[in-house]
XYZ file of C-alpha atoms in Angstrom:
682
model
C 2.197 28.345 21.064
C 5.221 30.519 21.989
C 7.876 29.206 24.391
C 6.151 25.855 24.766
C 6.481 25.287 21.023
C 10.215 25.968 21.083
C 10.681 23.708 24.098
C 8.902 20.976 22.153
C 10.825 21.725 18.972
C 14.284 21.773 20.575
C 13.767 19.171 23.275
C 10.654 17.054 23.101
C 11.323 15.620 19.655
C 14.902 14.552 20.399
C 15.775 10.971 21.363
C 17.392 10.007 24.659
C 20.959 9.020 23.809
C 23.938 7.620 25.653
C 26.448 10.293 26.712
C 29.983 10.039 25.407
C 32.595 11.658 23.231
C 31.632 12.692 19.724
C 33.036 10.288 17.178
C 32.546 9.597 13.515
C 32.689 5.947 12.593
C 31.204 3.517 10.100
C 29.095 0.592 11.175
C 30.238 -1.282 8.079
C 28.363 -2.834 5.206
C 25.609 -5.368 5.509
C 26.989 -8.462 3.834
C 23.575 -9.840 2.996
C 22.041 -10.084 -0.451
C 21.948 -6.838 -2.425
C 18.197 -7.070 -2.891
C 15.771 -4.189 -3.032
C 15.258 -2.851 0.489
C 18.271 -4.576 2.064
C 20.744 -2.571 4.105
C 24.021 -1.757 2.327
C 25.693 0.153 5.120
C 24.981 2.329 8.140
C 27.151 5.277 9.135
C 27.152 6.653 12.678
C 27.704 10.348 13.337
C 28.756 9.393 16.867
C 27.287 9.231 20.344
C 24.916 11.927 21.585
C 23.885 12.836 18.046
C 20.535 12.946 16.302
C 19.559 13.533 12.700
C 16.331 15.060 11.424
C 18.115 16.318 8.327
C 17.319 14.691 4.995
C 20.440 13.609 3.089
C 21.335 15.407 -0.135
C 23.358 13.613 -2.795
C 25.956 15.256 -5.014
C 26.709 14.449 -8.660
C 29.663 12.275 -7.577
C 27.493 10.286 -5.157
C 28.667 12.071 -1.986
C 25.974 12.172 0.713
C 25.616 15.374 2.756
C 23.597 15.427 5.968
C 23.173 17.719 8.961
C 23.765 16.413 12.476
C 22.755 17.776 15.884
C 25.025 17.068 18.870
C 22.938 16.916 22.022
C 25.258 18.674 24.454
C 24.801 21.760 26.607
C 25.064 24.071 24.790
C 24.101 22.106 21.662
C 26.384 21.875 18.647
C 26.218 20.401 15.172
C 27.987 19.064 12.112
C 27.628 18.953 8.387
C 28.779 15.489 7.327
C 30.007 14.319 3.929
C 30.000 10.539 3.361
C 31.142 8.755 0.211
C 28.801 6.413 -1.632
C 30.532 3.404 -0.101
C 29.788 4.588 3.444
C 33.219 6.052 4.137
C 33.853 9.324 5.955
C 34.924 12.194 3.660
C 34.816 15.279 5.840
C 32.839 17.067 8.517
C 32.316 20.770 9.165
C 31.678 21.749 12.806
C 28.706 24.020 13.472
C 28.086 26.244 16.522
C 24.568 24.931 17.123
C 22.251 22.063 16.199
C 21.605 21.337 12.506
C 18.095 20.173 11.599
C 18.142 21.876 8.198
C 18.678 19.622 5.195
C 21.584 20.539 2.919
C 21.126 21.756 -0.640
C 23.670 21.766 -3.456
C 24.539 24.652 -5.739
C 23.669 24.233 -9.394
C 27.279 23.495 -10.323
C 27.651 21.037 -7.442
C 30.678 22.805 -5.933
C 28.950 24.309 -2.888
C 26.664 22.846 -0.250
C 24.328 25.113 1.752
C 22.827 24.305 5.133
C 21.032 26.234 7.883
C 21.772 26.141 11.606
C 19.937 26.855 14.865
C 22.277 29.854 15.333
C 20.250 31.664 12.639
C 22.949 31.474 9.973
C 23.063 29.926 6.529
C 26.427 28.315 5.828
C 28.148 27.557 2.508
C 30.909 24.941 2.267
C 33.132 23.626 -0.515
C 31.818 20.177 -1.469
C 35.337 18.900 -2.195
C 36.795 19.318 1.278
C 34.280 21.068 3.554
C 36.180 24.352 3.589
C 33.919 27.259 4.638
C 33.001 29.638 1.831
C 30.782 32.086 3.719
C 27.991 32.353 6.265
C 25.004 34.683 6.332
C 23.186 35.716 9.516
C 19.426 36.184 9.331
C 19.460 37.930 12.733
C 21.064 37.652 16.156
C 17.905 36.101 17.666
C 16.971 33.905 14.726
C 17.158 30.179 14.078
C 17.048 28.159 10.825
C 15.608 24.676 10.453
C 14.242 25.416 6.973
C 16.174 23.788 4.158
C 17.569 26.174 1.536
C 16.319 26.218 -2.059
C 18.359 27.329 -5.056
C 16.760 29.284 -7.901
C 17.692 29.103 -11.580
C 19.810 32.253 -11.150
C 21.658 30.597 -8.218
C 19.926 32.759 -5.572
C 19.519 30.857 -2.297
C 16.208 31.039 -0.405
C 15.762 29.948 3.212
C 13.234 30.491 5.996
C 14.052 31.699 9.502
C 12.311 32.207 12.820
C 12.835 34.908 15.444
C 13.257 33.588 18.996
C 12.546 36.865 20.809
C 9.578 36.916 23.155
C 8.769 40.506 22.190
C 9.276 42.443 19.007
C 10.025 39.362 16.904
C 10.324 41.074 13.515
C 12.979 39.005 11.745
C 10.933 35.910 10.909
C 10.529 35.401 7.192
C 12.016 34.164 3.945
C 15.530 35.343 3.096
C 17.079 35.585 -0.364
C 20.867 35.461 -0.465
C 23.188 36.054 -3.409
C 25.561 33.202 -4.372
C 28.440 35.162 -2.817
C 26.669 35.185 0.552
C 25.423 38.777 0.493
C 21.908 39.854 1.416
C 19.385 40.172 -1.425
C 15.978 40.620 0.225
C 13.687 39.451 3.020
C 9.971 38.730 2.932
C 8.829 39.215 6.528
C 6.087 37.089 8.058
C 5.899 39.087 11.302
C 2.291 39.688 12.298
C 1.119 41.595 15.407
C -1.831 39.269 15.927
C 0.517 36.340 16.695
C 2.648 35.830 19.770
C 6.354 34.983 20.156
C 7.539 32.226 17.867
C 4.265 32.124 15.964
C 5.482 33.764 12.755
C 8.551 31.581 12.127
C 9.283 30.036 8.734
C 10.407 26.443 9.239
C 8.833 25.446 5.928
C 11.439 24.782 3.251
C 10.708 26.985 0.212
C 9.860 25.594 -3.227
C 10.632 27.390 -6.479
C 8.221 27.099 -9.402
C 9.174 26.883 -13.053
C 8.489 30.622 -13.469
C 10.714 31.532 -10.498
C 7.896 32.058 -7.982
C 8.923 31.011 -4.466
C 6.293 29.264 -2.314
C 6.556 28.688 1.449
C 4.445 28.390 4.579
C 4.675 30.076 7.979
C 3.658 29.484 11.560
C 1.359 32.497 11.075
C -1.063 30.177 9.238
C -0.409 31.500 5.748
C 1.049 30.192 2.499
C 3.018 32.787 0.549
C 4.012 33.200 -3.081
C 6.678 35.805 -3.828
C 8.503 36.682 -7.021
C 12.258 36.567 -7.560
C 12.567 40.121 -6.216
C 10.694 39.380 -2.986
C 7.405 41.002 -3.982
C 4.361 39.190 -2.658
C 2.202 37.736 -5.393
C -0.374 36.307 -3.039
C -0.887 34.757 0.374
C -3.471 32.186 1.438
C -4.834 31.650 4.955
C -4.884 28.079 6.290
C -6.167 26.441 9.452
C -2.938 26.006 11.435
C 0.832 26.636 11.441
C 2.862 25.141 8.601
C 6.022 23.177 9.209
C 6.426 21.144 6.004
C 7.603 22.093 2.548
C 5.289 22.627 -0.434
C 5.256 20.306 -3.429
C 4.523 21.595 -6.940
C 2.409 19.543 -9.324
C 2.895 19.207 -13.083
C 0.248 21.876 -13.738
C 1.735 24.274 -11.156
C -0.673 23.366 -8.343
C 0.914 23.899 -4.913
C 0.275 21.206 -2.287
C 1.098 21.921 1.368
C 0.086 20.470 4.747
C -0.478 21.996 8.177
C -0.081 20.774 11.746
C -3.860 21.012 11.877
C -3.836 17.887 9.694
C -5.101 19.475 6.466
C -3.535 19.139 3.034
C -4.276 22.137 0.778
C -4.204 22.321 -3.012
C -3.712 25.886 -4.284
C -3.568 27.075 -7.866
C -0.456 28.887 -9.011
C -2.551 32.057 -8.709
C -3.302 31.409 -5.032
C -6.863 30.150 -5.400
C -7.848 27.309 -3.085
C -8.749 24.208 -5.095
C -9.511 21.846 -2.234
C -8.483 20.798 1.260
C -8.254 17.298 2.656
C -8.366 16.469 6.372
C -6.173 13.677 7.726
C -6.460 12.360 11.257
C -3.313 14.041 12.583
C -0.762 16.794 12.082
C 1.205 16.925 8.830
C 4.853 17.686 9.565
C 6.387 16.422 6.332
C 5.751 17.589 2.805
C 3.823 15.822 0.049
C 5.476 13.963 -2.809
C 3.935 13.558 -6.255
C 3.899 10.400 -8.341
C 4.556 10.287 -12.063
C 0.807 9.971 -12.659
C 0.012 13.009 -10.496
C -0.930 11.086 -7.333
C -0.183 13.054 -4.142
C 1.351 11.097 -1.246
C 1.520 12.559 2.268
C 2.124 11.121 5.731
C 0.450 12.203 8.950
C 0.691 11.794 12.690
C -2.447 9.664 12.317
C 0.044 6.897 11.315
C -1.344 6.768 7.777
C 0.137 7.360 4.372
C -2.548 9.044 2.258
C -2.672 8.745 -1.548
C -4.899 11.270 -3.322
C -5.739 11.951 -6.932
C -5.267 15.535 -8.168
C -9.047 16.053 -7.864
C -8.883 15.197 -4.100
C -10.484 11.763 -4.486
C -8.816 9.197 -2.265
C -6.904 6.378 -3.938
C -6.028 4.664 -0.677
C -5.064 5.234 2.959
C -2.722 2.761 4.665
C -1.538 2.654 8.283
C 1.932 1.691 9.522
C 0.866 1.885 13.163
C 3.082 4.827 14.157
C 3.254 8.539 13.203
C 4.775 9.509 9.852
C 6.781 12.756 9.794
C 8.915 11.802 6.799
C 8.267 13.186 3.314
C 7.899 10.242 0.893
C 10.093 9.664 -2.144
C 8.692 8.161 -5.356
C 10.874 5.882 -7.451
C 10.705 5.348 -11.201
C 9.078 1.951 -10.635
C 6.248 3.713 -8.769
C 7.290 2.577 -5.273
C 6.756 5.076 -2.446
C 9.582 5.183 0.130
C 9.193 6.820 3.567
C 10.207 6.541 7.204
C 8.060 6.340 10.327
C 8.173 6.216 14.106
C 7.968 2.412 13.973
C 11.730 2.691 13.302
C 11.314 1.430 9.772
C 11.897 2.565 6.235
C 8.880 1.454 4.212
C 8.305 0.831 0.517
C 4.709 0.796 -0.711
C 3.456 -0.129 -4.163
C 1.335 2.408 -6.101
C -1.670 0.311 -5.061
C -0.950 0.941 -1.373
C 0.393 -2.452 -0.334
C 3.678 -2.838 1.503
C 6.508 -3.964 -0.744
C 9.176 -4.198 1.955
C 10.332 -2.533 5.168
C 13.736 -2.174 6.809
C 14.108 -1.982 10.577
C 16.448 0.768 11.842
C 17.625 1.599 15.337
C 15.388 4.615 16.012
C 12.544 6.800 14.706
C 12.927 7.711 11.017
C 11.629 11.258 10.687
C 14.031 12.499 8.051
C 12.969 12.226 4.418
C 14.693 9.615 2.253
C 16.759 10.489 -0.809
C 16.851 8.124 -3.787
C 20.002 8.249 -5.918
C 22.725 6.064 -7.412
C 20.870 2.786 -6.911
C 20.428 3.518 -3.208
C 18.016 4.999 -0.717
C 19.708 7.226 1.867
C 17.869 7.996 5.083
C 18.789 9.117 8.604
C 17.433 7.911 11.943
C 17.052 9.983 15.099
C 20.061 8.417 16.841
C 22.542 9.773 14.309
C 22.724 6.729 12.038
C 22.598 7.304 8.293
C 21.538 4.274 6.274
C 22.179 3.259 2.684
C 19.445 0.900 1.485
C 19.765 -1.016 -1.756
C 17.537 0.143 -4.599
C 19.245 -1.689 -7.473
C 16.533 -1.624 -10.126
C 14.726 1.641 -9.440
C 15.993 5.204 -9.493
C 14.137 8.324 -8.393
C 11.212 9.099 -10.662
C 12.410 11.153 -13.602
C 8.893 11.945 -14.822
C 7.306 13.296 -11.634
C 7.353 17.059 -11.116
C 8.143 16.625 -7.379
C 9.084 13.033 -6.472
C 10.695 13.657 -3.039
C 11.514 16.197 -0.355
C 12.713 19.421 -1.994
C 12.203 18.042 -5.477
C 15.229 15.830 -6.049
C 18.284 14.349 -4.373
C 20.256 17.607 -4.739
C 17.577 19.329 -2.590
C 17.578 22.507 -4.666
C 13.849 22.798 -4.062
C 13.040 23.887 -7.594
C 10.838 22.436 -10.316
C 12.998 21.052 -13.085
C 12.891 23.326 -16.137
C 10.937 22.115 -19.172
C 12.698 19.391 -21.107
C 13.364 21.889 -23.884
C 11.772 23.759 -26.704
C 11.799 20.842 -29.088
C 8.686 19.912 -31.033
C 7.496 17.187 -33.351
C 7.527 18.478 -36.912
C 7.169 15.178 -38.755
C 5.746 11.764 -37.913
C 5.656 8.762 -40.232
C 5.112 5.017 -40.344
C 6.212 2.479 -42.944
C 4.475 -0.901 -43.007
C 3.267 -3.640 -45.341
C -0.407 -3.775 -46.402
C -2.184 -6.904 -47.542
C -4.968 -6.793 -50.091
C -7.506 -6.905 -47.260
C -5.979 -4.489 -44.749
C -5.344 -0.759 -44.503
C -2.549 1.186 -42.850
C -4.186 3.369 -40.222
C -2.327 6.235 -38.582
C -3.867 8.440 -35.918
C -2.321 11.746 -34.931
C -3.161 14.575 -32.558
C -2.814 18.313 -33.053
C -2.808 20.300 -29.812
C -2.894 24.061 -29.407
C -5.055 27.100 -29.960
C -4.916 27.902 -33.691
C -5.651 26.263 -37.028
C -2.742 25.675 -39.392
C -1.807 23.687 -42.473
C -0.416 20.157 -42.277
C 0.807 17.950 -45.098
C -0.210 14.285 -45.006
C 1.205 11.808 -47.537
C 0.595 8.150 -48.449
C 3.670 7.032 -50.360
C 3.926 3.816 -52.317
C 5.514 4.055 -55.789
C 7.981 6.768 -54.674
C 9.547 4.258 -52.260
C 11.109 2.525 -55.255
C 13.865 5.171 -55.332
C 14.947 3.923 -51.881
C 15.247 0.309 -52.969
C 11.796 -0.820 -51.819
C 10.653 -3.297 -54.451
C 7.392 -4.484 -52.854
C 5.825 -0.995 -52.737
C 2.062 -0.433 -52.749
C 1.289 0.417 -56.346
C -1.661 2.801 -56.022
C -2.302 4.076 -52.478
C -5.302 6.151 -51.487
C -5.409 8.557 -48.539
C -8.397 9.537 -46.411
C -8.191 11.995 -43.498
C -11.002 12.040 -40.918
C -11.720 13.581 -37.536
C -11.552 10.825 -34.946
C -14.379 12.189 -32.832
C -16.993 12.255 -35.608
C -15.494 10.052 -38.306
C -16.293 12.675 -40.930
C -13.996 13.254 -43.864
C -12.436 16.672 -43.518
C -12.643 19.131 -46.472
C -9.924 18.257 -48.955
C -9.144 15.138 -46.946
C -9.149 12.523 -49.734
C -6.614 11.937 -52.484
C -5.735 9.143 -54.878
C -3.039 10.462 -57.198
C -1.312 13.587 -55.923
C -0.438 14.961 -59.391
C -4.107 15.100 -60.312
C -4.742 17.726 -57.625
C -3.357 21.040 -58.845
C -5.035 23.252 -56.231
C -2.741 23.006 -53.207
C 0.957 23.836 -53.649
C 2.038 20.324 -52.728
C 5.383 20.277 -54.530
C 6.452 23.553 -52.946
C 5.351 22.432 -49.489
C 7.397 19.228 -49.740
C 10.505 21.170 -50.706
C 10.079 23.705 -47.894
C 9.476 20.984 -45.305
C 12.434 18.877 -46.397
C 10.297 15.949 -47.533
C 11.743 13.832 -50.321
C 10.206 14.724 -53.699
C 7.500 12.630 -55.334
C 7.933 11.917 -59.061
C 5.525 13.854 -61.223
C 2.742 11.570 -62.314
C 3.311 8.998 -59.558
C 0.306 7.397 -57.932
C 1.290 8.472 -54.430
C -1.371 10.401 -52.468
C -1.086 13.772 -50.671
C -3.443 16.171 -48.883
C -2.627 19.629 -47.510
C -5.521 20.458 -45.154
C -6.078 23.290 -42.706
C -6.536 21.529 -39.361
C -7.941 22.639 -36.034
C -6.494 21.221 -32.802
C -8.095 17.762 -32.610
C -7.423 14.064 -33.177
C -7.328 12.775 -36.773
C -7.096 9.436 -38.534
C -5.219 8.971 -41.805
C -6.161 5.754 -43.625
C -4.013 4.373 -46.407
C -5.803 1.952 -48.703
C -5.285 0.563 -52.190
C -7.125 1.910 -55.225
C -6.588 -1.310 -57.191
C -6.833 -3.848 -54.359
C -3.121 -4.509 -54.424
C -0.731 -5.218 -51.574
C 2.672 -3.838 -50.671
C 4.696 -1.515 -48.471
C 3.436 2.022 -47.882
C 4.633 5.042 -45.930
C 2.247 7.455 -44.240
C 3.686 10.850 -43.204
C 2.375 13.882 -41.319
C 4.257 17.198 -41.498
C 3.707 20.568 -39.905
C 3.381 22.750 -42.985
C 3.692 26.016 -41.028
C 6.495 25.361 -38.553
C 6.932 28.966 -37.498
C 3.420 29.022 -35.978
C 4.100 27.553 -32.512
C 0.620 27.809 -31.016
C -0.439 24.440 -32.466
C 1.723 21.382 -32.908
C 1.802 17.646 -33.456
C 1.862 15.780 -30.158
C 0.996 12.167 -31.006
C 1.100 9.549 -33.760
C -0.315 6.057 -33.445
C -0.244 3.406 -36.151
C -1.741 -0.044 -36.145
C -0.336 -2.545 -38.581
C 0.489 -6.188 -39.163
C 3.969 -7.547 -38.533
C 4.534 -10.659 -40.614
C 7.247 -13.122 -39.688
C 10.594 -11.529 -40.429
C 9.130 -8.130 -41.353
C 9.325 -4.731 -39.664
C 7.061 -1.744 -39.027
C 9.166 1.413 -39.148
C 7.749 4.603 -37.618
C 9.813 7.757 -37.930
C 9.839 11.219 -36.448
C 11.646 14.509 -36.717
C 12.183 16.927 -33.851
C 12.626 20.611 -34.549
C 12.945 23.665 -32.349
C 15.680 24.938 -30.081
C 16.037 22.128 -27.579
C 15.294 18.509 -26.676
C 11.876 16.902 -26.457
C 10.715 14.136 -24.118
C 8.790 11.337 -25.819
C 6.814 8.304 -24.727
C 7.126 5.567 -27.358
C 5.132 2.328 -27.136
C 4.707 -0.838 -29.226
C 1.531 -2.576 -28.041
C 0.757 -6.147 -29.042
C -0.808 -8.114 -26.151
C -2.434 -4.912 -24.872
C -4.664 -4.814 -27.967
C -6.479 -8.004 -26.941
C -8.590 -6.040 -24.417
C -10.102 -4.155 -27.381
C -11.074 -7.344 -29.197
C -8.259 -7.194 -31.748
C -7.599 -10.723 -33.037
C -4.171 -12.112 -33.836
C -2.094 -9.647 -31.804
C 1.696 -9.676 -31.965
C 2.532 -11.744 -28.840
C 6.020 -10.371 -28.171
C 6.953 -7.149 -29.914
C 10.535 -5.876 -29.861
C 11.254 -2.153 -30.177
C 14.471 -0.405 -31.188
C 14.948 3.367 -31.528
C 17.571 4.592 -33.992
C 19.418 7.837 -34.531
C 20.736 7.319 -38.034
C 22.231 3.817 -37.982
C 22.865 3.840 -34.219
C 20.550 2.064 -31.811
C 19.922 4.400 -28.849
C 17.228 2.420 -26.998
C 15.679 -1.043 -27.066
C 12.848 -2.645 -25.112
C 11.178 -6.054 -25.011
C 8.795 -5.748 -22.072
C 7.776 -2.425 -20.605
C 8.157 -3.412 -16.924
C 11.636 -4.929 -17.288
C 13.737 -1.798 -16.719
C 12.597 -0.514 -13.310
C 10.665 2.436 -14.762
C 7.140 1.040 -14.584
C 5.851 3.927 -12.477
C 7.237 6.593 -14.784
C 5.928 4.834 -17.900
C 2.462 4.330 -16.406
C 2.430 7.924 -15.164
C 3.468 9.281 -18.546
C 0.759 7.214 -20.228
C -1.857 8.593 -17.852
C -0.652 12.170 -18.421
C -0.821 11.925 -22.230
C -4.139 10.040 -22.224
C -2.825 6.657 -23.393
C -4.610 3.516 -22.234
C -2.835 1.599 -19.433
C -0.773 -1.513 -20.056
C -1.070 -4.592 -17.877
C 1.736 -5.295 -15.413
C 4.445 -7.568 -16.806
C 2.884 -7.723 -20.267
C 5.158 -8.188 -23.282
C 4.199 -4.758 -24.663
C 7.079 -2.327 -25.179
C 7.489 1.224 -23.862
C 10.265 3.744 -23.306
C 10.653 7.354 -22.199
C 13.347 9.235 -24.110
C 14.570 12.811 -24.226
C 15.811 13.462 -27.768
C 17.631 16.380 -29.358
C 16.427 17.939 -32.625
C 16.894 15.663 -35.613
C 15.402 12.610 -37.355
C 14.808 9.262 -35.636
C 13.346 5.905 -36.641
C 11.754 3.108 -34.646
C 11.784 -0.510 -35.735
C 9.113 -2.926 -34.483
C 9.611 -6.634 -35.042
C 8.306 -9.846 -33.521
C 10.494 -11.732 -31.069
C 11.460 -15.142 -32.528
C 9.860 -14.136 -35.851
C 6.409 -13.980 -34.272
C 3.664 -12.244 -36.248
C 0.503 -10.294 -35.504
C -1.183 -6.936 -35.104
C 0.702 -4.173 -33.269
C -0.039 -0.577 -32.334
C 2.889 1.839 -32.394
C 2.462 5.106 -30.444
C 4.609 8.227 -30.209
C 3.641 10.903 -27.682
C 5.203 14.237 -26.841
C 5.339 13.810 -23.053
C 5.039 16.949 -20.866
């Protein structure tokens, strides 16, 4: 490849532009309707400029983008634009800037690489230089920097020397701009320019840094620069890796192959497109991998390599897609358009720009920001759909800040109690399913409470509940899994367990039912019936009885019950642990019809409470612009899919430790059967 590659890289990919003085000016807003996919504004970096840099977006909405000025010798800029399309500041650079900026974890510093081989740090407030770090006198940087959890900055570099090119590799730089370490990719079997690292590194949740090289290898190194593994591929790598929810690393080559590698460096599969892959993959909330190719196609693959769809836009795609919370896939192409595809692979809309769109779009603040090759930066309206918050890697370099790191786990929270309160008729039962996931057996306390509800002002309580606990897979009653009157069973220490777990006490001699079984990780069904054929309100509860054993835990509760006109089903949950927990909560009425359930609740309404405060409501799961995230979360936790635009309810919430309740009612006092589900979402 050698010199011809660099001639192509620095010259052949650039547009022909009109010569003139450099200027920074705003093209002004588009005064058309603020509909999804319409242009809001376009900002010009001036004549004789081009932009392959993907915009990064700061916490205040400022857009940062690199600009190349096509002069002799070349020069560059780092631009800062406010969310309204106004100029904030620019920082001049001594050479072209194709690197995409990345923001520090506190948002006060923006990092960007330059063709002069230096990484630059600027103050986000005013563009004042903080420091610059040289990777070598003969090096260049087009790789975009990544920022680790300890604030270390990682960036790739290439050595331009025709002989003795030893400085190509991945560099780690301290936040103060000092050298930390270098992982060299120099290899004597390759010629000049064939060991460069233009791939933008990606940082896994455990701190492992993944990147590709022109030397046809993918590398994984630890936070101290020690190689964990390397994997040989078919051709040089230009694009950035993407990291899946299970840690799988996806990366493409200019040979047109997409590779899936385990976090341990074992090849899982490879998929051949019809052209070179210059961009990186993006991952949908449901785990779908999206990647563009010079074959003019956007490819959508399942995690097992099976093809969901392949759709052509008629011109090469070098842009890395971005996945919104509604499931839409946004990307640019050489047809001069920004495209939006549905998760099914049909075009939702496209926006014509003035030149090739090879930079990767950023989704933030109700907008899509993307640059074209003639130096125009566009803001495209995205009013109802933000960037996917559930995907592990929804866009280039992970998110709009471009830190290139997998978001840390939502927290160390865990479900320690799940419950549902509902009314039973004389002919129906209250059925609650729950799932225990993990590796060990442990005790759980399950209760069916009727008479004890009287102390809380419930007058229509179920007088004599019974409780049966069965394995869902076999339907068999588990040992010790049936109880009628809890006081009659003196074997398990039920009273002591309730006190330790913080459950309200049951009166001695009451006809409430309790079991305290030792459960293996599996799915279980708790059925509350009536010993005397009576009707009334009952509460079913599931508690972790051994909270300090973390290797098994509650991850799901589902309850099917009947909502009468003017009545409410009230599930509850408690989160313990040392941090927040992400939950998927659903109230399914119309969605039950596909299973032959008669008399479903036609329009459920769901409200989530913290104490007496409503923190979330929903009356139609596709009404809030998060359809893709909700469908992806459902697929990840194994929940059945909901039909588009159905009246079923769903919400994704991240909740801190504490108790919460959910109230399910019928809109306009409607009545019917409803399934309430609570899932711990990964």
